[in-house]
Amino acid sequence: MTDSELSELRARAADGDRDAVDQLVELAGERGDMAELRRLSEAGSSDATDELVQLASERGDTGELRRLADAGNSDAAELLAELTDEDD
């Protein structure tokens, strides 16, 4: 995907195009782009939040899981507990 296509997709997502949001979430997940997933999650995409939790878990990113858990995400809280229990 070219930069201009990605920009167009982001613009469509910002205008409320659910298909564009879904496509951005998928692309960001494939690229491991946590910044894009954070942005989409903060804009209200629960799919982006789910993908972000999964990616953070796979990477062992306790900081990101803690941030998500502190924001009320129960999946992130559970995974954080599992990861920190393994460290003990």
PDB file of C-alpha atoms in Angstrom:
ATOM      1  CA  MET A   1       0.000   0.000   0.000  1.00  0.00           C
ATOM      2  CA  THR A   2       1.380   3.391  -0.972  1.00  0.00           C
ATOM      3  CA  ASP A   3       1.628   6.321   1.429  1.00  0.00           C
ATOM      4  CA  SER A   4      -1.125   8.153  -0.457  1.00  0.00           C
ATOM      5  CA  GLU A   5      -3.427   5.116  -0.254  1.00  0.00           C
ATOM      6  CA  LEU A   6      -2.747   4.853   3.472  1.00  0.00           C
ATOM      7  CA  SER A   7      -3.470   8.566   3.918  1.00  0.00           C
ATOM      8  CA  GLU A   8      -6.745   8.176   2.025  1.00  0.00           C
ATOM      9  CA  LEU A   9      -7.668   5.192   4.180  1.00  0.00           C
ATOM     10  CA  ARG A  10      -6.947   7.187   7.337  1.00  0.00           C
ATOM     11  CA  ALA A  11      -9.066  10.074   6.064  1.00  0.00           C
ATOM     12  CA  ARG A  12     -11.967   7.730   5.341  1.00  0.00           C
ATOM     13  CA  ALA A  13     -11.599   6.192   8.811  1.00  0.00           C
ATOM     14  CA  ALA A  14     -11.599   9.646  10.392  1.00  0.00           C
ATOM     15  CA  ASP A  15     -14.863  10.354   8.549  1.00  0.00           C
ATOM     16  CA  GLY A  16     -16.444   7.291  10.166  1.00  0.00           C
ATOM     17  CA  ASP A  17     -15.959   4.700   7.413  1.00  0.00           C
ATOM     18  CA  ARG A  18     -16.072   1.439   9.407  1.00  0.00           C
ATOM     19  CA  ASP A  19     -14.560  -0.568   6.540  1.00  0.00           C
ATOM     20  CA  ALA A  20     -11.593   1.802   6.439  1.00  0.00           C
ATOM     21  CA  VAL A  21     -11.119   1.443  10.201  1.00  0.00           C
ATOM     22  CA  ASP A  22     -11.239  -2.336   9.913  1.00  0.00           C
ATOM     23  CA  GLN A  23      -8.692  -2.285   7.106  1.00  0.00           C
ATOM     24  CA  LEU A  24      -6.376   0.004   9.086  1.00  0.00           C
ATOM     25  CA  VAL A  25      -6.616  -2.285  12.122  1.00  0.00           C
ATOM     26  CA  GLU A  26      -5.744  -5.278   9.977  1.00  0.00           C
ATOM     27  CA  LEU A  27      -2.803  -3.518   8.319  1.00  0.00           C
ATOM     28  CA  ALA A  28      -1.482  -2.200  11.620  1.00  0.00           C
ATOM     29  CA  GLY A  29      -1.739  -5.648  13.184  1.00  0.00           C
ATOM     30  CA  GLU A  30       0.157  -7.216  10.286  1.00  0.00           C
ATOM     31  CA  ARG A  31       2.888  -4.567  10.532  1.00  0.00           C
ATOM     32  CA  GLY A  32       3.001  -4.659  14.322  1.00  0.00           C
ATOM     33  CA  ASP A  33       2.334  -0.916  14.301  1.00  0.00           C
ATOM     34  CA  MET A  34       1.425  -0.229  17.905  1.00  0.00           C
ATOM     35  CA  ALA A  35       1.251   3.541  17.373  1.00  0.00           C
ATOM     36  CA  GLU A  36      -1.420   3.135  14.671  1.00  0.00           C
ATOM     37  CA  LEU A  37      -3.315   0.674  16.839  1.00  0.00           C
ATOM     38  CA  ARG A  38      -3.159   3.071  19.805  1.00  0.00           C
ATOM     39  CA  ARG A  39      -4.506   5.898  17.648  1.00  0.00           C
ATOM     40  CA  LEU A  40      -7.373   3.749  16.355  1.00  0.00           C
ATOM     41  CA  SER A  41      -8.096   2.419  19.833  1.00  0.00           C
ATOM     42  CA  GLU A  42      -8.218   5.924  21.278  1.00  0.00           C
ATOM     43  CA  ALA A  43     -10.619   6.876  18.472  1.00  0.00           C
ATOM     44  CA  GLY A  44     -12.977   4.176  19.730  1.00  0.00           C
ATOM     45  CA  SER A  45     -12.124   1.026  17.776  1.00  0.00           C
ATOM     46  CA  SER A  46     -12.570  -1.965  20.055  1.00  0.00           C
ATOM     47  CA  ASP A  47     -10.988  -4.152  17.361  1.00  0.00           C
ATOM     48  CA  ALA A  48      -7.862  -1.996  17.493  1.00  0.00           C
ATOM     49  CA  THR A  49      -7.829  -2.301  21.279  1.00  0.00           C
ATOM     50  CA  ASP A  50      -8.126  -6.081  21.046  1.00  0.00           C
ATOM     51  CA  GLU A  51      -5.309  -6.210  18.491  1.00  0.00           C
ATOM     52  CA  LEU A  52      -3.184  -3.927  20.660  1.00  0.00           C
ATOM     53  CA  VAL A  53      -3.696  -6.156  23.697  1.00  0.00           C
ATOM     54  CA  GLN A  54      -2.747  -9.219  21.676  1.00  0.00           C
ATOM     55  CA  LEU A  55       0.345  -7.591  20.186  1.00  0.00           C
ATOM     56  CA  ALA A  56       1.497  -6.252  23.555  1.00  0.00           C
ATOM     57  CA  SER A  57       1.047  -9.697  25.065  1.00  0.00           C
ATOM     58  CA  GLU A  58       3.014 -11.378  22.278  1.00  0.00           C
ATOM     59  CA  ARG A  59       5.831  -8.872  22.783  1.00  0.00           C
ATOM     60  CA  GLY A  60       5.731  -9.128  26.570  1.00  0.00           C
ATOM     61  CA  ASP A  61       5.141  -5.377  26.676  1.00  0.00           C
ATOM     62  CA  THR A  62       4.030  -5.010  30.278  1.00  0.00           C
ATOM     63  CA  GLY A  63       4.072  -1.218  30.034  1.00  0.00           C
ATOM     64  CA  GLU A  64       1.487  -1.214  27.249  1.00  0.00           C
ATOM     65  CA  LEU A  65      -0.594  -3.865  28.989  1.00  0.00           C
ATOM     66  CA  ARG A  66      -0.479  -1.819  32.201  1.00  0.00           C
ATOM     67  CA  ARG A  67      -1.586   1.311  30.308  1.00  0.00           C
ATOM     68  CA  LEU A  68      -4.513  -0.591  28.792  1.00  0.00           C
ATOM     69  CA  ALA A  69      -5.402  -2.253  32.096  1.00  0.00           C
ATOM     70  CA  ASP A  70      -5.332   1.120  33.861  1.00  0.00           C
ATOM     71  CA  ALA A  71      -7.763   2.371  31.210  1.00  0.00           C
ATOM     72  CA  GLY A  72     -10.143  -0.432  32.212  1.00  0.00           C
ATOM     73  CA  ASN A  73      -9.333  -3.204  29.736  1.00  0.00           C
ATOM     74  CA  SER A  74      -9.923  -6.464  31.595  1.00  0.00           C
ATOM     75  CA  ASP A  75      -8.163  -8.614  28.963  1.00  0.00           C
ATOM     76  CA  ALA A  76      -5.024  -6.525  29.339  1.00  0.00           C
ATOM     77  CA  ALA A  77      -5.275  -6.789  33.129  1.00  0.00           C
ATOM     78  CA  GLU A  78      -5.537 -10.584  32.960  1.00  0.00           C
ATOM     79  CA  LEU A  79      -2.610 -10.901  30.556  1.00  0.00           C
ATOM     80  CA  LEU A  80      -0.538  -8.495  32.640  1.00  0.00           C
ATOM     81  CA  ALA A  81      -1.207 -10.610  35.721  1.00  0.00           C
ATOM     82  CA  GLU A  82      -0.147 -13.740  33.828  1.00  0.00           C
ATOM     83  CA  LEU A  83       3.038 -12.115  32.551  1.00  0.00           C
ATOM     84  CA  THR A  84       4.027 -10.700  35.916  1.00  0.00           C
ATOM     85  CA  ASP A  85       3.279 -14.031  37.640  1.00  0.00           C
ATOM     86  CA  GLU A  86       5.707 -15.726  35.221  1.00  0.00           C
ATOM     87  CA  ASP A  87       8.411 -13.254  36.245  1.00  0.00           C
ATOM     88  CA  ASP A  88       8.136 -14.261  39.917  1.00  0.00           C
TER      89      ASP A  88
END
